[in-house]
PDB file of C-alpha atoms in Angstrom:
ATOM      1  CA  UNK A  72      -9.020   6.171  24.201  1.00 51.00           C
ATOM      2  CA  UNK A  73      -9.703   3.472  21.468  1.00 57.00           C
ATOM      3  CA  UNK A  74      -7.877   3.881  18.187  1.00 72.00           C
ATOM      4  CA  UNK A  75     -10.418   4.106  15.242  1.00 86.00           C
ATOM      5  CA  UNK A  76     -10.564   0.945  13.362  1.00 92.00           C
ATOM      6  CA  UNK A  77     -10.086   1.175   9.592  1.00 93.00           C
ATOM      7  CA  UNK A  78     -11.322  -1.523   6.967  1.00 95.00           C
ATOM      8  CA  UNK A  79      -8.791  -3.300   5.129  1.00 95.00           C
ATOM      9  CA  UNK A  80     -11.126  -3.126   1.932  1.00 95.00           C
ATOM     10  CA  UNK A  81     -10.953   0.748   2.218  1.00 94.00           C
ATOM     11  CA  UNK A  82      -7.014   0.856   2.793  1.00 92.00           C
ATOM     12  CA  UNK A  83      -6.651  -1.580  -0.216  1.00 92.00           C
ATOM     13  CA  UNK A  84      -8.442   0.982  -2.308  1.00 94.00           C
ATOM     14  CA  UNK A  85      -6.215   3.631  -1.093  1.00 92.00           C
ATOM     15  CA  UNK A  86      -3.383   1.524  -1.796  1.00 91.00           C
ATOM     16  CA  UNK A  87      -4.370   0.799  -5.356  1.00 92.00           C
ATOM     17  CA  UNK A  88      -4.772   4.555  -5.891  1.00 93.00           C
ATOM     18  CA  UNK A  89      -1.432   5.355  -4.403  1.00 90.00           C
ATOM     19  CA  UNK A  90       0.183   2.847  -6.717  1.00 90.00           C
ATOM     20  CA  UNK A  91      -1.392   4.457  -9.817  1.00 92.00           C
ATOM     21  CA  UNK A  92      -0.298   7.798  -8.650  1.00 92.00           C
ATOM     22  CA  UNK A  93       3.161   6.467  -7.978  1.00 90.00           C
ATOM     23  CA  UNK A  94       3.368   4.784 -11.420  1.00 90.00           C
ATOM     24  CA  UNK A  95       2.428   8.000 -13.160  1.00 91.00           C
ATOM     25  CA  UNK A  96       5.051   9.905 -11.144  1.00 90.00           C
ATOM     26  CA  UNK A  97       7.675   7.447 -12.063  1.00 88.00           C
ATOM     27  CA  UNK A  98       6.868   7.625 -15.734  1.00 87.00           C
ATOM     28  CA  UNK A  99       7.058  11.324 -15.461  1.00 88.00           C
ATOM     29  CA  UNK A 100      10.662  11.083 -14.164  1.00 87.00           C
ATOM     30  CA  UNK A 101      10.302  11.481 -10.456  1.00 85.00           C
ATOM     31  CA  UNK A 102      13.413   9.304 -10.023  1.00 83.00           C
ATOM     32  CA  UNK A 103      15.353  10.648 -12.924  1.00 84.00           C
ATOM     33  CA  UNK A 104      15.221  10.374 -16.781  1.00 81.00           C
ATOM     34  CA  UNK A 105      16.549   6.896 -17.072  1.00 84.00           C
ATOM     35  CA  UNK A 106      14.077   4.080 -16.866  1.00 85.00           C
ATOM     36  CA  UNK A 107      13.976   2.025 -13.846  1.00 88.00           C
ATOM     37  CA  UNK A 108      14.100  -1.637 -13.841  1.00 90.00           C
ATOM     38  CA  UNK A 109      10.836  -3.556 -13.149  1.00 91.00           C
ATOM     39  CA  UNK A 110      12.299  -4.607  -9.779  1.00 92.00           C
ATOM     40  CA  UNK A 111      13.155  -1.107  -8.785  1.00 91.00           C
ATOM     41  CA  UNK A 112       9.633   0.092  -9.640  1.00 90.00           C
ATOM     42  CA  UNK A 113       8.171  -2.929  -7.711  1.00 92.00           C
ATOM     43  CA  UNK A 114      10.143  -2.044  -4.519  1.00 91.00           C
ATOM     44  CA  UNK A 115       9.217   1.642  -4.780  1.00 90.00           C
ATOM     45  CA  UNK A 116       5.588   0.768  -5.143  1.00 92.00           C
ATOM     46  CA  UNK A 117       5.549  -1.627  -2.253  1.00 93.00           C
ATOM     47  CA  UNK A 118       7.234   0.968  -0.047  1.00 92.00           C
ATOM     48  CA  UNK A 119       4.696   3.703  -0.858  1.00 89.00           C
ATOM     49  CA  UNK A 120       1.869   1.285  -0.293  1.00 91.00           C
ATOM     50  CA  UNK A 121       3.353   0.155   3.087  1.00 92.00           C
ATOM     51  CA  UNK A 122       3.272   3.916   4.144  1.00 91.00           C
ATOM     52  CA  UNK A 123      -0.399   3.839   3.829  1.00 89.00           C
ATOM     53  CA  UNK A 124      -0.724   0.640   5.921  1.00 92.00           C
ATOM     54  CA  UNK A 125       1.631   1.939   8.517  1.00 92.00           C
ATOM     55  CA  UNK A 126      -0.409   5.003   8.989  1.00 92.00           C
ATOM     56  CA  UNK A 127      -3.115   2.883  10.630  1.00 91.00           C
ATOM     57  CA  UNK A 128      -1.070   0.001  11.798  1.00 91.00           C
ATOM     58  CA  UNK A 129      -2.748  -1.963  14.510  1.00 90.00           C
ATOM     59  CA  UNK A 130      -6.236  -0.659  13.608  1.00 93.00           C
ATOM     60  CA  UNK A 131      -6.668  -2.273  10.329  1.00 94.00           C
ATOM     61  CA  UNK A 132      -9.432  -4.927  10.456  1.00 95.00           C
ATOM     62  CA  UNK A 133     -10.852  -7.340   7.762  1.00 95.00           C
ATOM     63  CA  UNK A 134     -14.497  -7.883   7.016  1.00 93.00           C
ATOM     64  CA  UNK A 135     -14.758 -10.157  10.161  1.00 95.00           C
ATOM     65  CA  UNK A 136     -13.308  -7.703  12.392  1.00 93.00           C
ATOM     66  CA  UNK A 137      -9.881  -9.426  12.705  1.00 94.00           C
ATOM     67  CA  UNK A 138      -6.606  -7.340  12.599  1.00 94.00           C
ATOM     68  CA  UNK A 139      -4.806  -7.396   9.303  1.00 95.00           C
ATOM     69  CA  UNK A 140      -1.271  -8.277  10.170  1.00 94.00           C
ATOM     70  CA  UNK A 141       1.727  -6.850   8.488  1.00 93.00           C
ATOM     71  CA  UNK A 142       2.566 -10.167   7.005  1.00 94.00           C
ATOM     72  CA  UNK A 143      -0.790 -10.457   5.435  1.00 94.00           C
ATOM     73  CA  UNK A 144      -0.920  -6.891   4.266  1.00 93.00           C
ATOM     74  CA  UNK A 145       2.511  -7.210   2.723  1.00 93.00           C
ATOM     75  CA  UNK A 146       1.369 -10.317   0.978  1.00 93.00           C
ATOM     76  CA  UNK A 147      -1.645  -8.676  -0.583  1.00 91.00           C
ATOM     77  CA  UNK A 148       0.287  -5.617  -1.442  1.00 91.00           C
ATOM     78  CA  UNK A 149       2.978  -7.664  -3.302  1.00 90.00           C
ATOM     79  CA  UNK A 150       0.098  -9.198  -5.381  1.00 89.00           C
ATOM     80  CA  UNK A 151      -1.613  -5.681  -6.020  1.00 84.00           C
ATOM     81  CA  UNK A 152       1.582  -4.112  -7.321  1.00 80.00           C
TER      82      UNK A 152
END
């Protein structure tokens, strides 16, 4: 059985949405009442966004049908967050 391919463009939209949701949750005190450092917020966001990527690992393709590697995805996620 072949794995369903997912477009990187679609996954990026989900990542952006997840990042916005997570920022809101952080601001509402999900991780305590003390403000988090920008570095901590960045790591949390990258981790949450990588969760989305990992759900479809090996089946995410770019607009040309080429697999989007973890390295490439991580670089783009870092730029997005």
